[in-house]
C-alpha cells in the first residue's frame, strides 16, 4: 500500500489540537512543558469547555503559556498564581480555572499561596511541573533539587547540611483537608502521557463537582539545565528523580491512598 | 488478524529534533534527517515507512505536537 493511500483525512488517528495556537513553543527541544501544554488543551477540547476555561500562567519557562494556549489566560506575579486563581474562581464560580506552575514558582516563592489555597479548598486545578531546577534563569538550585544534584549554584552537588532537604510539596498538600485529588505523573513515555492525560481530565471533573483543589505534579526533565540530551535527561530522570518523587496517585476523592510515612524515612 | 498500516506526517519546520519520538517508536520507523530545517534542527522523518503501524506513540510524546498520524487496516 502506498503512503499516499494511507494519508487521507478518514484515516486520521492523531493530530495537533487546534486549541494550541500557531505560535512556536519557546521551550528547549525535548522539554516536557510542550507535552503538558498539548495534554491540557486536548482535555479542554474533549470536554468542550474552551469558552469556560481560564488559565493562569506563572513566572518561569512557561511564562508565555498564554501565547500558546488558545483560551482565556492571565499571568500572575511570581508564585501568586493560586491567589489569582482564587479571585477569578470566586468571581466566576461556574468557570474552570487552572494554574500552570513550575517548581521555582510553586514550591519556592509561592509556597504560602499554594499551601493556603489548598488548605482553603478552592475549586481550582493546579498543574505543577517539577524539574528540580530553575530552568529559565540558568539552572540554579530550586527547593526541589535532589540531594547531591549539581546545578549552577551547587557545583559540588546539593548538601543538605547547608542547603536543606528537597521539598516534597505534593505529599505536603495531600495532607491538607482542602485537596481532593493529588497525584504525581510524568510525560516522558507514551504510557505516562496517557496516565497524565487521565489525571488532567479528572482534575477538571473534580472542579466541576466542586470537591476542592486538584493538584497534579508532573515530574519533567530540564535537559538544558541538567546539561544532557533530551533522551539522556529522561533516563536520568527515571533513575534519580523517580525514586525520590515516586509516581502515582496520592489522594483520590479526599482520601489519602498512599502510605506517606513510608516515603518520609 | 488484519495488519495495521500507518503513516506519519511531520511538520518539519516546527520539529526541534529532540529525538524523543525516535526512542519511543516500537517499530523503529523514525529516523532523523540529514538535512536541517529553517531553525537548524535535524527533523524527524519516516526512514522505514513499511514498518509503521500507526500506534501514535511518537505523536503523543512529541513536546511540540508536530506529528500527525494516519492508520488503516491493510
mmCIF file of C-alpha atoms in Angstrom:
data_model
loop_
_atom_site.group_PDB
_atom_site.id
_atom_site.type_symbol
_atom_site.label_atom_id
_atom_site.label_comp_id
_atom_site.label_asym_id
_atom_site.label_seq_id
_atom_site.Cartn_x
_atom_site.Cartn_y
_atom_site.Cartn_z
ATOM 1 C CA UNK A 1 0.000 0.000 0.000
ATOM 2 C CA UNK A 2 1.285 3.404 -0.911
ATOM 3 C CA UNK A 3 1.831 6.055 1.730
ATOM 4 C CA UNK A 4 -0.447 8.419 -0.189
ATOM 5 C CA UNK A 5 -3.319 5.966 0.226
ATOM 6 C CA UNK A 6 -2.822 5.947 3.997
ATOM 7 C CA UNK A 7 -2.549 9.714 4.390
ATOM 8 C CA UNK A 8 -6.206 10.597 3.987
ATOM 9 C CA UNK A 9 -8.483 12.559 6.340
ATOM 10 C CA UNK A 10 -10.652 9.496 7.082
ATOM 11 C CA UNK A 11 -7.618 7.570 8.406
ATOM 12 C CA UNK A 12 -6.547 10.286 10.831
ATOM 13 C CA UNK A 13 -5.596 8.967 14.291
ATOM 14 C CA UNK A 14 -3.803 11.821 15.983
ATOM 15 C CA UNK A 15 -3.223 15.447 15.129
ATOM 16 C CA UNK A 16 -2.148 18.619 16.894
ATOM 17 C CA UNK A 17 -5.077 20.044 18.818
ATOM 18 C CA UNK A 18 -6.465 23.276 17.308
ATOM 19 C CA UNK A 19 -6.598 24.760 20.807
ATOM 20 C CA UNK A 20 -2.845 25.243 20.659
ATOM 21 C CA UNK A 21 -2.046 28.434 18.775
ATOM 22 C CA UNK A 22 0.288 28.555 15.778
ATOM 23 C CA UNK A 23 2.996 30.273 17.826
ATOM 24 C CA UNK A 24 6.202 28.301 18.066
ATOM 25 C CA UNK A 25 6.746 26.913 21.568
ATOM 26 C CA UNK A 26 9.598 28.751 23.238
ATOM 27 C CA UNK A 27 10.802 25.655 25.109
ATOM 28 C CA UNK A 28 14.050 23.809 24.566
ATOM 29 C CA UNK A 29 13.921 20.715 22.334
ATOM 30 C CA UNK A 30 12.591 17.740 24.303
ATOM 31 C CA UNK A 31 11.178 19.751 27.217
ATOM 32 C CA UNK A 32 8.167 18.213 28.960
ATOM 33 C CA UNK A 33 6.370 21.580 29.113
ATOM 34 C CA UNK A 34 5.241 21.279 25.493
ATOM 35 C CA UNK A 35 3.740 17.831 26.057
ATOM 36 C CA UNK A 36 1.808 19.034 29.098
ATOM 37 C CA UNK A 37 0.523 22.111 27.203
ATOM 38 C CA UNK A 38 -0.816 19.833 24.485
ATOM 39 C CA UNK A 39 -2.394 17.453 27.010
ATOM 40 C CA UNK A 40 -4.236 20.214 28.869
ATOM 41 C CA UNK A 41 -5.548 21.649 25.619
ATOM 42 C CA UNK A 42 -6.583 18.195 24.358
ATOM 43 C CA UNK A 43 -8.597 17.635 27.534
ATOM 44 C CA UNK A 44 -10.196 21.087 27.259
ATOM 45 C CA UNK A 45 -11.087 20.267 23.651
ATOM 46 C CA UNK A 46 -12.558 16.860 24.555
ATOM 47 C CA UNK A 47 -14.631 18.288 27.398
ATOM 48 C CA UNK A 48 -15.692 21.148 25.085
ATOM 49 C CA UNK A 49 -15.002 23.844 27.694
ATOM 50 C CA UNK A 50 -12.810 26.211 25.684
ATOM 51 C CA UNK A 51 -15.189 29.119 26.322
ATOM 52 C CA UNK A 52 -15.359 28.410 30.058
ATOM 53 C CA UNK A 53 -11.716 27.805 30.914
ATOM 54 C CA UNK A 54 -9.393 30.401 32.404
ATOM 55 C CA UNK A 55 -5.718 29.621 32.841
ATOM 56 C CA UNK A 56 -3.106 31.408 34.921
ATOM 57 C CA UNK A 57 0.462 31.418 33.646
ATOM 58 C CA UNK A 58 3.316 31.601 36.161
ATOM 59 C CA UNK A 59 6.739 33.207 36.089
ATOM 60 C CA UNK A 60 9.387 30.885 34.712
ATOM 61 C CA UNK A 61 9.896 28.977 31.487
ATOM 62 C CA UNK A 62 6.134 28.721 30.973
ATOM 63 C CA UNK A 63 5.541 32.459 31.451
ATOM 64 C CA UNK A 64 4.445 32.677 27.806
ATOM 65 C CA UNK A 65 1.844 29.899 28.173
ATOM 66 C CA UNK A 66 -0.835 32.484 27.337
ATOM 67 C CA UNK A 67 0.669 32.771 23.873
ATOM 68 C CA UNK A 68 0.399 29.044 23.235
ATOM 69 C CA UNK A 69 -2.972 28.075 24.699
ATOM 70 C CA UNK A 70 -5.991 29.367 22.816
ATOM 71 C CA UNK A 71 -8.134 30.034 25.898
ATOM 72 C CA UNK A 72 -8.618 32.983 28.237
ATOM 73 C CA UNK A 73 -5.423 33.397 30.187
ATOM 74 C CA UNK A 74 -3.759 35.779 32.549
ATOM 75 C CA UNK A 75 -0.344 35.882 34.110
ATOM 76 C CA UNK A 76 0.390 36.248 37.805
ATOM 77 C CA UNK A 77 3.295 37.681 39.759
ATOM 78 C CA UNK A 78 5.954 35.176 40.767
ATOM 79 C CA UNK A 79 4.311 32.394 42.789
ATOM 80 C CA UNK A 80 0.970 34.148 43.144
ATOM 81 C CA UNK A 81 -0.962 32.108 40.599
ATOM 82 C CA UNK A 82 -3.101 30.227 43.190
ATOM 83 C CA UNK A 83 -4.088 33.579 44.751
ATOM 84 C CA UNK A 84 -5.097 34.988 41.350
ATOM 85 C CA UNK A 85 -6.932 31.745 40.589
ATOM 86 C CA UNK A 86 -8.809 32.064 43.894
ATOM 87 C CA UNK A 87 -10.020 35.527 42.935
ATOM 88 C CA UNK A 88 -11.077 34.503 39.440
ATOM 89 C CA UNK A 89 -12.851 31.378 40.652
ATOM 90 C CA UNK A 90 -14.766 33.279 43.332
ATOM 91 C CA UNK A 91 -15.918 35.859 40.792
ATOM 92 C CA UNK A 92 -16.934 33.221 38.226
ATOM 93 C CA UNK A 93 -17.687 30.024 40.163
ATOM 94 C CA UNK A 94 -19.012 28.281 37.060
ATOM 95 C CA UNK A 95 -15.768 28.720 35.071
ATOM 96 C CA UNK A 96 -12.961 26.187 35.014
ATOM 97 C CA UNK A 97 -9.828 27.754 36.464
ATOM 98 C CA UNK A 98 -6.382 26.235 36.441
ATOM 99 C CA UNK A 99 -2.869 27.388 37.256
ATOM 100 C CA UNK A 100 0.200 26.139 35.450
ATOM 101 C CA UNK A 101 3.333 26.478 37.554
ATOM 102 C CA UNK A 102 6.898 25.311 37.759
ATOM 103 C CA UNK A 103 8.779 24.230 40.853
ATOM 104 C CA UNK A 104 10.585 27.527 41.356
ATOM 105 C CA UNK A 105 7.269 29.328 41.181
ATOM 106 C CA UNK A 106 5.048 26.975 43.185
ATOM 107 C CA UNK A 107 7.445 25.403 45.688
ATOM 108 C CA UNK A 108 9.743 28.336 46.425
ATOM 109 C CA UNK A 109 8.372 31.861 46.258
ATOM 110 C CA UNK A 110 4.750 30.722 46.070
ATOM 111 C CA UNK A 111 4.753 28.206 48.934
ATOM 112 C CA UNK A 112 2.432 30.304 51.104
ATOM 113 C CA UNK A 113 -0.098 30.898 48.313
ATOM 114 C CA UNK A 114 -0.018 27.231 47.308
ATOM 115 C CA UNK A 115 -0.485 25.860 50.802
ATOM 116 C CA UNK A 116 -3.206 28.306 51.773
ATOM 117 C CA UNK A 117 -5.140 27.913 48.518
ATOM 118 C CA UNK A 118 -5.004 24.131 49.062
ATOM 119 C CA UNK A 119 -5.969 24.488 52.709
ATOM 120 C CA UNK A 120 -8.951 26.710 51.872
ATOM 121 C CA UNK A 121 -10.095 24.115 49.367
ATOM 122 C CA UNK A 122 -10.597 26.497 46.457
ATOM 123 C CA UNK A 123 -12.178 24.752 43.476
ATOM 124 C CA UNK A 124 -9.190 25.161 41.181
ATOM 125 C CA UNK A 125 -6.795 22.838 39.408
ATOM 126 C CA UNK A 126 -3.059 23.259 39.929
ATOM 127 C CA UNK A 127 -0.672 21.793 37.371
ATOM 128 C CA UNK A 128 2.805 21.674 38.839
ATOM 129 C CA UNK A 129 5.774 20.904 36.598
ATOM 130 C CA UNK A 130 8.688 19.678 38.693
ATOM 131 C CA UNK A 131 12.068 19.532 37.004
ATOM 132 C CA UNK A 132 14.184 20.105 40.086
ATOM 133 C CA UNK A 133 15.849 23.280 38.841
ATOM 134 C CA UNK A 134 15.249 26.919 37.913
ATOM 135 C CA UNK A 135 15.259 26.360 34.165
ATOM 136 C CA UNK A 136 14.682 29.840 32.726
ATOM 137 C CA UNK A 137 17.228 31.762 34.769
ATOM 138 C CA UNK A 138 20.106 29.387 34.081
ATOM 139 C CA UNK A 139 19.766 26.218 36.109
ATOM 140 C CA UNK A 140 20.079 27.440 39.695
ATOM 141 C CA UNK A 141 19.169 25.236 42.653
ATOM 142 C CA UNK A 142 15.442 25.033 43.382
ATOM 143 C CA UNK A 143 13.773 23.738 46.557
ATOM 144 C CA UNK A 144 13.052 20.513 44.679
ATOM 145 C CA UNK A 145 16.655 19.938 43.582
ATOM 146 C CA UNK A 146 17.737 16.454 44.677
ATOM 147 C CA UNK A 147 20.396 15.880 47.286
ATOM 148 C CA UNK A 148 23.803 15.727 45.608
ATOM 149 C CA UNK A 149 22.394 17.097 42.353
ATOM 150 C CA UNK A 150 24.619 19.581 40.556
ATOM 151 C CA UNK A 151 23.231 22.915 39.423
ATOM 152 C CA UNK A 152 24.834 26.232 38.556
ATOM 153 C CA UNK A 153 24.618 27.405 42.191
ATOM 154 C CA UNK A 154 25.518 23.994 43.658
ATOM 155 C CA UNK A 155 28.505 22.961 41.522
ATOM 156 C CA UNK A 156 29.573 20.330 44.088
ATOM 157 C CA UNK A 157 26.065 18.952 44.499
ATOM 158 C CA UNK A 158 23.307 19.954 46.921
ATOM 159 C CA UNK A 159 24.435 19.402 50.511
ATOM 160 C CA UNK A 160 21.544 19.194 52.982
ATOM 161 C CA UNK A 161 23.658 20.500 55.854
ATOM 162 C CA UNK A 162 23.937 23.962 54.323
ATOM 163 C CA UNK A 163 21.164 23.989 51.711
ATOM 164 C CA UNK A 164 18.423 21.942 53.302
ATOM 165 C CA UNK A 165 16.494 18.972 52.009
ATOM 166 C CA UNK A 166 14.469 18.850 48.815
ATOM 167 C CA UNK A 167 10.790 19.543 49.474
ATOM 168 C CA UNK A 168 8.018 17.131 48.526
ATOM 169 C CA UNK A 169 5.308 19.740 48.149
ATOM 170 C CA UNK A 170 2.827 17.273 46.663
ATOM 171 C CA UNK A 171 2.907 14.986 49.722
ATOM 172 C CA UNK A 172 2.658 18.137 51.834
ATOM 173 C CA UNK A 173 -0.545 19.451 50.243
ATOM 174 C CA UNK A 174 -2.084 15.963 50.202
ATOM 175 C CA UNK A 175 -2.310 16.177 53.978
ATOM 176 C CA UNK A 176 -4.425 19.337 53.847
ATOM 177 C CA UNK A 177 -8.202 18.903 54.099
ATOM 178 C CA UNK A 178 -8.920 21.197 51.132
ATOM 179 C CA UNK A 179 -7.350 18.986 48.477
ATOM 180 C CA UNK A 180 -9.467 16.378 46.761
ATOM 181 C CA UNK A 181 -7.279 14.835 44.084
ATOM 182 C CA UNK A 182 -3.490 14.786 44.396
ATOM 183 C CA UNK A 183 -1.289 12.818 42.046
ATOM 184 C CA UNK A 184 2.192 12.693 40.595
ATOM 185 C CA UNK A 185 2.774 11.777 36.957
ATOM 186 C CA UNK A 186 5.348 12.103 34.163
ATOM 187 C CA UNK A 187 5.261 12.682 30.407
ATOM 188 C CA UNK A 188 8.423 11.084 29.050
ATOM 189 C CA UNK A 189 6.910 7.804 27.799
ATOM 190 C CA UNK A 190 3.640 7.143 25.927
ATOM 191 C CA UNK A 191 2.186 5.193 28.878
ATOM 192 C CA UNK A 192 2.950 8.027 31.277
ATOM 193 C CA UNK A 193 1.474 10.564 28.865
ATOM 194 C CA UNK A 194 -1.789 8.589 28.750
ATOM 195 C CA UNK A 195 -1.932 8.398 32.561
ATOM 196 C CA UNK A 196 -1.207 12.124 32.840
ATOM 197 C CA UNK A 197 -3.999 12.913 30.415
ATOM 198 C CA UNK A 198 -6.420 10.865 32.512
ATOM 199 C CA UNK A 199 -5.277 12.753 35.622
ATOM 200 C CA UNK A 200 -5.751 16.135 33.904
ATOM 201 C CA UNK A 201 -9.242 15.109 32.810
ATOM 202 C CA UNK A 202 -10.030 14.060 36.365
ATOM 203 C CA UNK A 203 -8.760 17.417 37.646
ATOM 204 C CA UNK A 204 -11.356 19.243 35.531
ATOM 205 C CA UNK A 205 -14.073 16.798 36.624
ATOM 206 C CA UNK A 206 -13.185 17.307 40.296
ATOM 207 C CA UNK A 207 -13.518 21.035 39.715
ATOM 208 C CA UNK A 208 -16.939 20.600 38.121
ATOM 209 C CA UNK A 209 -18.140 18.672 41.185
ATOM 210 C CA UNK A 210 -16.717 21.455 43.430
ATOM 211 C CA UNK A 211 -14.801 18.972 45.528
ATOM 212 C CA UNK A 212 -11.740 21.127 46.239
ATOM 213 C CA UNK A 213 -8.256 21.511 44.841
ATOM 214 C CA UNK A 214 -6.976 19.089 42.230
ATOM 215 C CA UNK A 215 -3.205 19.114 42.444
ATOM 216 C CA UNK A 216 -1.234 17.398 39.692
ATOM 217 C CA UNK A 217 2.531 17.241 39.839
ATOM 218 C CA UNK A 218 4.276 16.296 36.623
ATOM 219 C CA UNK A 219 7.899 15.269 37.030
ATOM 220 C CA UNK A 220 9.637 16.599 33.952
ATOM 221 C CA UNK A 221 13.106 16.873 32.527
ATOM 222 C CA UNK A 222 15.192 20.006 32.029
ATOM 223 C CA UNK A 223 17.789 18.886 29.535
ATOM 224 C CA UNK A 224 19.359 22.338 29.174
ATOM 225 C CA UNK A 225 19.588 22.871 32.920
ATOM 226 C CA UNK A 226 20.862 19.371 33.577
ATOM 227 C CA UNK A 227 23.299 19.680 30.622
ATOM 228 C CA UNK A 228 22.157 16.492 28.880
ATOM 229 C CA UNK A 229 20.499 15.445 25.640
ATOM 230 C CA UNK A 230 16.687 15.112 25.900
ATOM 231 C CA UNK A 231 16.748 11.301 25.936
ATOM 232 C CA UNK A 232 19.641 11.142 28.412
ATOM 233 C CA UNK A 233 17.793 13.543 30.686
ATOM 234 C CA UNK A 234 14.665 11.373 30.541
ATOM 235 C CA UNK A 235 16.774 8.370 31.521
ATOM 236 C CA UNK A 236 18.444 10.330 34.310
ATOM 237 C CA UNK A 237 15.012 11.382 35.500
ATOM 238 C CA UNK A 238 13.860 7.749 35.662
ATOM 239 C CA UNK A 239 16.939 6.701 37.604
ATOM 240 C CA UNK A 240 17.249 9.614 40.014
ATOM 241 C CA UNK A 241 14.038 11.655 40.208
ATOM 242 C CA UNK A 242 11.508 8.795 40.358
ATOM 243 C CA UNK A 243 12.988 7.062 43.442
ATOM 244 C CA UNK A 244 12.615 10.334 45.373
ATOM 245 C CA UNK A 245 9.432 11.514 43.649
ATOM 246 C CA UNK A 246 7.533 8.227 43.127
ATOM 247 C CA UNK A 247 4.759 8.356 40.541
ATOM 248 C CA UNK A 248 1.152 7.528 41.283
ATOM 249 C CA UNK A 249 -1.997 8.797 42.979
ATOM 250 C CA UNK A 250 -1.534 10.167 46.477
ATOM 251 C CA UNK A 251 -5.068 11.318 47.287
ATOM 252 C CA UNK A 252 -8.255 10.341 45.474
ATOM 253 C CA UNK A 253 -11.690 11.771 46.318
ATOM 254 C CA UNK A 254 -10.402 13.306 49.523
ATOM 255 C CA UNK A 255 -8.827 10.109 50.865
ATOM 256 C CA UNK A 256 -5.090 9.517 51.055
ATOM 257 C CA UNK A 257 -4.392 6.288 49.167
ATOM 258 C CA UNK A 258 -0.638 6.183 49.630
ATOM 259 C CA UNK A 259 1.423 5.339 52.678
ATOM 260 C CA UNK A 260 3.003 8.749 53.228
ATOM 261 C CA UNK A 261 5.076 7.669 56.220
ATOM 262 C CA UNK A 262 6.890 5.080 54.141
ATOM 263 C CA UNK A 263 8.376 7.796 51.947
ATOM 264 C CA UNK A 264 9.335 10.146 54.727
ATOM 265 C CA UNK A 265 12.033 7.922 56.187
ATOM 266 C CA UNK B 1 -5.739 -10.609 12.172
ATOM 267 C CA UNK B 2 -5.581 -7.735 9.803
ATOM 268 C CA UNK B 3 -2.298 -5.927 9.820
ATOM 269 C CA UNK B 4 -2.334 -2.240 10.583
ATOM 270 C CA UNK B 5 -0.506 0.121 8.296
ATOM 271 C CA UNK B 6 0.287 3.602 9.410
ATOM 272 C CA UNK B 7 1.959 6.758 8.263
ATOM 273 C CA UNK B 8 3.162 9.907 9.968
ATOM 274 C CA UNK B 9 3.426 13.424 8.638
ATOM 275 C CA UNK B 10 5.998 15.615 10.370
ATOM 276 C CA UNK B 11 5.698 19.382 10.377
ATOM 277 C CA UNK B 12 9.377 19.749 9.528
ATOM 278 C CA UNK B 13 9.581 23.484 10.204
ATOM 279 C CA UNK B 14 8.220 23.064 13.743
ATOM 280 C CA UNK B 15 10.284 19.976 14.617
ATOM 281 C CA UNK B 16 13.123 20.708 17.055
ATOM 282 C CA UNK B 17 14.908 17.399 16.527
ATOM 283 C CA UNK B 18 14.810 16.330 20.196
ATOM 284 C CA UNK B 19 14.637 12.624 19.216
ATOM 285 C CA UNK B 20 12.106 11.753 21.935
ATOM 286 C CA UNK B 21 9.848 10.225 19.251
ATOM 287 C CA UNK B 22 12.737 8.142 17.955
ATOM 288 C CA UNK B 23 13.304 6.165 21.175
ATOM 289 C CA UNK B 24 9.577 5.755 21.805
ATOM 290 C CA UNK B 25 8.837 4.249 18.375
ATOM 291 C CA UNK B 26 8.262 0.499 18.963
ATOM 292 C CA UNK B 27 8.761 -0.412 15.296
ATOM 293 C CA UNK B 28 11.906 1.679 14.740
ATOM 294 C CA UNK B 29 10.242 3.605 11.925
ATOM 295 C CA UNK B 30 11.517 7.079 12.671
ATOM 296 C CA UNK B 31 14.912 8.464 11.811
ATOM 297 C CA UNK B 32 16.491 11.888 11.880
ATOM 298 C CA UNK B 33 17.074 13.604 8.570
ATOM 299 C CA UNK B 34 20.494 14.662 7.365
ATOM 300 C CA UNK B 35 19.067 17.975 6.193
ATOM 301 C CA UNK B 36 18.154 20.729 8.621
ATOM 302 C CA UNK B 37 15.051 22.897 8.745
ATOM 303 C CA UNK B 38 14.865 26.681 8.931
ATOM 304 C CA UNK B 39 15.839 26.671 12.610
ATOM 305 C CA UNK B 40 18.847 24.441 12.000
ATOM 306 C CA UNK B 41 17.436 21.273 13.558
ATOM 307 C CA UNK B 42 17.611 17.769 12.059
ATOM 308 C CA UNK B 43 13.921 16.918 11.798
ATOM 309 C CA UNK B 44 12.259 13.515 12.225
ATOM 310 C CA UNK B 45 11.078 11.538 9.213
ATOM 311 C CA UNK B 46 9.869 8.031 8.324
ATOM 312 C CA UNK B 47 13.028 6.144 7.442
ATOM 313 C CA UNK B 48 11.153 2.838 7.131
ATOM 314 C CA UNK B 49 7.577 3.587 6.003
ATOM 315 C CA UNK B 50 6.696 -0.123 5.626
ATOM 316 C CA UNK B 51 7.099 -0.830 9.352
ATOM 317 C CA UNK B 52 4.827 1.935 10.701
ATOM 318 C CA UNK B 53 1.722 0.590 12.450
ATOM 319 C CA UNK B 54 0.165 3.963 13.259
ATOM 320 C CA UNK B 55 0.331 3.435 17.031
ATOM 321 C CA UNK B 56 0.684 7.225 17.572
ATOM 322 C CA UNK B 57 3.225 6.796 20.379
ATOM 323 C CA UNK B 58 5.552 9.250 18.640
ATOM 324 C CA UNK B 59 2.802 11.837 18.322
ATOM 325 C CA UNK B 60 1.676 11.775 21.952
ATOM 326 C CA UNK B 61 5.181 12.148 23.370
ATOM 327 C CA UNK B 62 6.166 14.888 20.911
ATOM 328 C CA UNK B 63 6.624 18.043 23.015
ATOM 329 C CA UNK B 64 5.917 20.284 20.047
ATOM 330 C CA UNK B 65 2.985 18.353 18.615
ATOM 331 C CA UNK B 66 4.452 18.224 15.124
ATOM 332 C CA UNK B 67 3.424 14.662 14.226
ATOM 333 C CA UNK B 68 0.127 13.772 12.551
ATOM 334 C CA UNK B 69 -0.689 10.063 12.445
ATOM 335 C CA UNK B 70 -2.825 8.120 9.968
ATOM 336 C CA UNK B 71 -3.780 4.457 10.246
ATOM 337 C CA UNK B 72 -5.574 1.998 8.002
ATOM 338 C CA UNK B 73 -6.273 -1.750 8.032
ATOM 339 C CA UNK B 74 -4.179 -3.330 5.310
#
